[in-house]
Amino acid sequence: IGDSRLILPRVPPRYVARPWLLSELDETWDIPLVLLSAGPGSGKTALLAEWARHTSAQVVWVSPSAADAQPDRFWRLLMSSLRARGVIAPDAPAVAEGGPADLVQTLFGMVSDAVTQLAVVIDDAHVLNDAEVLEGLDTLVRGWQPGLRLILAARSDPVLPLHRYRLAGQMRELRAADLAMTEPEMLQLLDAHGVSLEPREFRVL
């Protein structure tokens, strides 16, 4: 059994596909950061799991725990995910000691030339509060390379300079209002569960 923190989650049973949101994610390869920020149960993980199976890009998935917020643990975890997906060689040397910018440069400098599109998905990114880890993620965004994209899913906004990314056009945001179901999607969901509501109850829902 592999490390559950590195395994792409399954799409839930009776999941309602969100084609327009998949299109939103598909159309952001010219932007270094995509942020999904919304409360628990809003569908962030399910949407990204669906997209990861839909895209032709290489997707590296990391779901860190609070204990993984420490720099050494986080970078080792990310490197393990890159190795597991074949993005870097299995025998690639461990990331050397150094500042966050150096670590990011070294780590992503080992990415295979055969990988033309790489999405690094960090689920539960709200647990990442260490300054060095955040500096490394900021370096990844600011030093963006075509074909490389960072996707963060978080219950609250990560402590990154999001205002700067907005002003620079470096970030696409999807929030609770974007993830909310449309009426046809809600009807499809209720039908999948065998639930029928009166029009007034449906409007309340």
Coordinates of C-alpha atoms in Angstrom, one line a residue:
I1 CA 0.0 0.0 0.0
G2 CA 1.5 3.4 -1.0
D3 CA 1.6 6.5 1.0
S4 CA -1.9 7.9 1.2
R5 CA -0.6 11.4 1.2
L6 CA 0.7 10.9 -2.3
I7 CA -2.2 9.0 -3.8
L8 CA -4.7 10.6 -6.1
P9 CA -8.1 10.3 -4.3
R10 CA -11.0 8.5 -5.9
V11 CA -13.9 10.4 -7.3
P12 CA -16.8 9.8 -4.9
P13 CA -19.6 7.5 -5.9
R14 CA -22.6 9.2 -7.6
Y15 CA -20.3 12.2 -8.2
V16 CA -21.8 14.9 -10.5
A17 CA -19.4 15.9 -13.2
R18 CA -18.5 19.6 -13.4
P19 CA -17.5 20.2 -17.0
W20 CA -17.4 24.0 -16.8
L21 CA -15.1 23.9 -13.8
L22 CA -12.9 21.4 -15.6
S23 CA -12.7 23.8 -18.5
E24 CA -11.7 26.6 -16.0
L25 CA -8.8 24.4 -14.8
D26 CA -7.8 23.4 -18.3
E27 CA -7.6 27.0 -19.5
T28 CA -5.1 28.3 -16.9
W29 CA -1.8 26.9 -18.1
D30 CA -0.5 30.4 -18.7
I31 CA -0.9 31.2 -15.0
P32 CA 1.5 29.8 -12.3
L33 CA -1.0 29.5 -9.5
V34 CA -4.6 28.2 -9.1
L35 CA -6.1 28.6 -5.7
L36 CA -9.3 26.7 -4.6
S37 CA -10.2 28.3 -1.3
A38 CA -13.5 27.2 0.3
G39 CA -14.7 25.4 3.4
P40 CA -14.8 21.7 4.1
G41 CA -17.2 19.7 2.0
S42 CA -17.3 22.3 -0.8
G43 CA -15.9 19.8 -3.4
K44 CA -12.3 21.0 -3.8
T45 CA -10.7 17.6 -3.6
A46 CA -13.4 15.8 -5.6
L47 CA -13.1 18.4 -8.4
L48 CA -9.3 18.2 -8.5
A49 CA -9.4 14.4 -8.5
E50 CA -11.8 14.5 -11.5
W51 CA -9.6 17.0 -13.3
A52 CA -6.5 15.0 -12.6
R53 CA -8.1 12.0 -14.4
H54 CA -9.3 14.2 -17.2
T55 CA -6.2 16.2 -18.0
S56 CA -3.3 15.0 -20.3
A57 CA -0.8 16.7 -18.1
Q58 CA 1.3 15.0 -15.5
V59 CA -0.2 15.6 -12.0
V60 CA 1.7 15.3 -8.8
W61 CA -0.5 15.0 -5.8
V62 CA 0.4 15.8 -2.2
S63 CA -1.9 15.9 0.8
P64 CA 0.2 17.0 3.7
S65 CA -0.8 16.6 7.3
A66 CA -0.1 19.2 10.0
A67 CA 3.1 17.3 10.9
D68 CA 4.3 17.7 7.3
A69 CA 4.4 21.5 7.6
Q70 CA 8.0 21.4 8.7
P71 CA 10.3 22.2 5.8
D72 CA 12.4 19.0 5.8
R73 CA 9.3 16.8 5.9
F74 CA 7.4 18.8 3.3
W75 CA 10.2 18.9 0.7
R76 CA 10.9 15.2 1.2
L77 CA 7.2 14.5 0.7
L78 CA 7.0 16.5 -2.5
M79 CA 10.1 14.8 -3.8
S80 CA 8.6 11.4 -3.1
S81 CA 5.5 12.4 -5.0
L82 CA 7.6 13.6 -8.0
R83 CA 9.5 10.3 -7.9
A84 CA 6.4 8.2 -7.6
R85 CA 4.9 9.8 -10.7
G86 CA 8.1 9.4 -12.7
V87 CA 8.6 13.1 -13.1
I88 CA 12.1 12.9 -11.7
A89 CA 14.3 9.8 -11.8
P90 CA 13.9 7.2 -9.0
D91 CA 17.6 7.5 -8.2
A92 CA 17.6 11.3 -8.1
P93 CA 19.7 12.5 -5.2
A94 CA 17.9 13.9 -2.1
V95 CA 17.4 17.6 -2.1
A96 CA 20.4 19.3 -0.7
E97 CA 20.5 21.7 2.2
G98 CA 19.9 25.3 1.3
G99 CA 17.4 28.2 1.4
P100 CA 13.9 27.7 0.1
A101 CA 14.7 29.3 -3.3
D102 CA 17.7 27.0 -3.8
L103 CA 15.7 23.9 -2.8
V104 CA 12.9 24.7 -5.3
Q105 CA 15.4 25.4 -8.1
T106 CA 17.2 22.1 -7.4
L107 CA 14.1 20.0 -7.0
F108 CA 12.3 21.2 -10.2
G109 CA 15.6 21.3 -12.1
M110 CA 15.5 17.5 -11.9
V111 CA 12.2 17.3 -13.8
S112 CA 12.5 15.1 -16.9
D113 CA 12.6 17.0 -20.2
A114 CA 9.9 14.6 -21.4
V115 CA 7.4 16.3 -19.0
T116 CA 5.9 19.2 -20.9
Q117 CA 3.0 20.0 -18.6
L118 CA 3.2 19.4 -14.8
A119 CA 0.6 20.3 -12.3
V120 CA 1.7 20.1 -8.6
V121 CA -1.5 19.8 -6.5
I122 CA -1.3 20.4 -2.8
D123 CA -4.5 19.5 -1.1
D124 CA -5.2 20.8 2.5
A125 CA -2.7 23.5 1.8
H126 CA -4.0 25.5 4.8
V127 CA -1.8 23.3 7.1
L128 CA 1.3 24.9 5.5
N129 CA 2.2 27.7 7.8
D130 CA 6.0 27.4 8.0
A131 CA 7.8 30.5 6.7
E132 CA 10.4 28.5 4.8
V133 CA 7.8 26.3 3.1
L134 CA 5.7 29.3 2.1
E135 CA 8.9 31.1 0.8
G136 CA 9.6 28.0 -1.4
L137 CA 6.0 28.0 -2.8
D138 CA 6.3 31.8 -3.4
T139 CA 9.6 31.1 -5.3
L140 CA 7.8 28.5 -7.4
V141 CA 5.0 31.0 -8.3
R142 CA 7.3 34.0 -9.0
G143 CA 9.9 31.9 -10.9
W144 CA 7.2 30.3 -13.0
Q145 CA 8.2 28.2 -16.0
P146 CA 5.8 27.5 -18.9
G147 CA 4.1 24.1 -18.5
L148 CA 4.5 24.2 -14.7
R149 CA 1.6 25.0 -12.5
L150 CA 0.9 25.0 -8.7
I151 CA -2.6 24.2 -7.6
L152 CA -3.5 24.8 -3.9
A153 CA -6.7 23.6 -2.3
A154 CA -7.3 25.0 1.1
R155 CA -10.0 25.7 3.7
S156 CA -8.6 29.2 4.2
D157 CA -6.3 31.4 2.2
P158 CA -2.6 30.3 2.6
V159 CA -0.3 32.9 4.0
L160 CA 1.1 33.9 0.6
P161 CA 1.2 37.4 -1.0
L162 CA -2.0 36.7 -2.9
H163 CA -2.6 40.4 -3.5
R164 CA 0.7 40.6 -5.4
Y165 CA -0.3 37.5 -7.5
R166 CA -3.6 39.1 -8.3
L167 CA -2.1 42.4 -9.4
A168 CA 0.5 40.6 -11.5
G169 CA -2.1 38.3 -13.1
Q170 CA -0.4 35.2 -11.7
M171 CA -3.3 33.6 -10.0
R172 CA -6.7 32.1 -10.8
E173 CA -9.1 31.8 -7.9
L174 CA -12.0 29.4 -7.4
R175 CA -14.0 30.0 -4.2
A176 CA -17.2 28.7 -2.6
A177 CA -19.5 30.7 -4.9
D178 CA -17.7 29.1 -7.9
L179 CA -17.9 25.6 -6.5
A180 CA -21.6 25.9 -5.6
M181 CA -23.8 23.6 -7.7
T182 CA -26.1 25.0 -10.4
E183 CA -29.7 24.0 -10.4
P184 CA -29.3 21.3 -13.1
E185 CA -26.3 19.8 -11.2
M186 CA -28.3 19.8 -8.0
L187 CA -31.2 18.0 -9.7
Q188 CA -28.7 15.4 -11.1
L189 CA -27.3 14.9 -7.6
L190 CA -30.7 14.4 -6.0
D191 CA -31.7 12.0 -8.7
A192 CA -28.6 10.0 -8.2
H193 CA -29.5 9.6 -4.6
G194 CA -33.2 8.9 -5.3
V195 CA -34.4 12.1 -3.6
S196 CA -37.3 14.1 -4.8
L197 CA -38.1 17.6 -3.4
E198 CA -41.0 19.9 -3.8
P199 CA -40.1 23.1 -5.7
R200 CA -40.1 25.2 -2.5
E201 CA -37.8 22.8 -0.7
F202 CA -35.5 22.7 -3.8
R203 CA -35.2 26.5 -3.8
V204 CA -34.3 26.5 -0.1
L205 CA -31.6 23.8 -0.8

